[in-house]
């Protein structure tokens, strides 16, 4: 069930951590503790002049008044309990290392070395990193792809069900929903199937911290009955960059194990600015989320339809991703009919029209429309897209790439952990076909690895990476700045 807007006099109107910090900075304490800038006194003057003093005063540390993230007994405990209430969880944890840290903690906190987990191969690299660290063994499943757009959709319940039947010893099922492009899988069905078979369901909901707060948005992990989920409050709602949350519900997660791992994976010096932003982002969503989302959904739906009236552009529609659901606040605009790559279009939008997109791919540009945006932002984007289209219409279409994000993943030859720690040799990427990779190669964003440790490198993957680099994508690998060498298993 969706969150009902909390009244302004309800417990959700409190922000205990924010209140504690706001009170603390008014007191005449003389700080003999970290951070060394001592509440801004030692901060670079130009920076202080630019942004003011109070933000630095609030950059505090573990003190009796501010509580301790790793042994919360005061205002952080209260703030996390309020978050659990707002997110319909039994327990919520504040994270300061993003959903990357959340995914690592979730996998290490739930799984033991040798546990098998059904997991989509097209996950964010932090999930594969969690497999390396936990020693869990992946059973990779594969997403549906929209062939017309060459766009990865998400995993279907049927694919999960097949994997469950084929792997009766799997301990858990992992899904990522929404994807970077806002494509949500049928979490309700996947949870039901998995729970029927006593499997734990983990969800990477990095792109969905808002889902719970509006009835027209796809179901969130907690509503669907997942056992545990991670979400990036900083990506879509008002958390500061790196601020995320982890939510747990039901009896299937051993809280003691999870909390022990959270002590290992997070900085021992959590930023109080990030933690406070989580306290306030939760309050904002609980009290005003529904209204804020109502407005941004209405504007983004209208904007999508206006973009689709522009000759040469196409904005992904909910029908294109069926049977999956599309978060309407994500706008994926295909520009290939203008004869431009997404990278070129994104650059022109930035340099000529002052529009910064979230990400570009070879044939599209993706925009996030959030609760912070209104009609004037929608108008700016529409104006810029119209101008872009009118100056390029007729020059297209872009020659179709004969290579897409590799969907023909090779079978796993070694587990990610075995490969990551294997003795390696360095080879040129071009000469690596057929070898087993010990490392990741990722096009960023979206951060889904093209090559993961343990897989034999395919001709298709190498060709895709080289094509993407030529087109202007950012390749992230250990030697991404170099012509491209990769570590492969020596024997
Ligand atoms: C699906 C998904 N999961 C996890 C992450 C990692 O999130 P964070 O940037 O908060 O560490 C990302 C980041 O882009 C992502 O797209």
Short mmCIF file of C-alpha atoms and ligand atoms in Angstrom, two decimals, residues 97-103 122-127 174 176-180 204-207 230-235 241-244 358 444-448, ligand 1:
data_model
loop_
_atom_site.label_atom_id
_atom_site.label_comp_id
_atom_site.label_asym_id
_atom_site.label_seq_id
_atom_site.Cartn_x
_atom_site.Cartn_y
_atom_site.Cartn_z
CA UNK A 97 28.36 5.51 0.85
CA UNK A 98 25.46 5.62 -1.60
CA UNK A 99 23.58 2.61 -2.88
CA UNK A 100 26.97 1.22 -3.83
CA UNK A 101 27.66 0.78 -0.12
CA UNK A 102 24.07 -0.38 0.33
CA UNK A 103 24.36 -3.14 -2.26
CA UNK A 122 22.66 -6.49 -16.16
CA UNK A 123 22.98 -5.15 -12.62
CA UNK A 124 25.02 -2.19 -11.42
CA UNK A 125 28.62 -3.14 -10.83
CA UNK A 126 28.25 -2.69 -7.05
CA UNK A 127 26.10 -5.84 -7.09
CA UNK A 174 18.01 -10.13 -6.45
CA UNK A 176 17.03 -4.03 -9.79
CA UNK A 177 13.90 -1.96 -10.17
CA UNK A 178 13.53 0.72 -11.51
CA UNK A 179 16.37 0.66 -14.02
CA UNK A 180 18.32 3.80 -14.88
CA UNK A 204 18.27 -2.51 -5.73
CA UNK A 205 15.83 0.39 -5.81
CA UNK A 206 18.54 3.03 -6.30
CA UNK A 207 16.29 4.90 -8.75
CA UNK A 230 18.46 -0.19 -1.04
CA UNK A 231 17.58 3.21 -2.46
CA UNK A 232 19.53 6.30 -3.45
CA UNK A 233 17.70 9.14 -1.71
CA UNK A 234 20.19 11.43 -3.43
CA UNK A 235 19.27 10.41 -6.96
CA UNK A 241 24.90 13.16 -3.04
CA UNK A 242 25.89 9.76 -1.53
CA UNK A 243 22.98 9.74 0.94
CA UNK A 244 21.01 6.48 0.63
CA UNK A 358 21.49 12.82 -16.67
CA UNK A 444 29.37 4.78 -17.49
CA UNK A 445 26.59 5.65 -17.02
CA UNK A 446 24.64 3.41 -16.52
CA UNK A 447 27.44 1.48 -14.78
CA UNK A 448 26.28 -1.95 -15.94
C1 LIG B 1 20.80 0.56 -10.48
C2 LIG B 1 21.87 1.21 -9.64
N1 LIG B 1 22.21 0.66 -8.47
C3 LIG B 1 23.14 1.20 -7.67
C4 LIG B 1 23.79 2.35 -8.02
C5 LIG B 1 24.82 2.94 -7.10
O1 LIG B 1 24.24 4.02 -6.44
P1 LIG B 1 25.09 5.18 -5.74
O2 LIG B 1 25.53 6.09 -6.84
O3 LIG B 1 24.11 5.78 -4.80
O4 LIG B 1 26.24 4.54 -5.06
C6 LIG B 1 23.48 2.98 -9.24
C7 LIG B 1 24.15 4.20 -9.66
O5 LIG B 1 24.01 4.73 -10.70
C8 LIG B 1 22.49 2.39 -10.08
O6 LIG B 1 22.17 2.92 -11.27
#
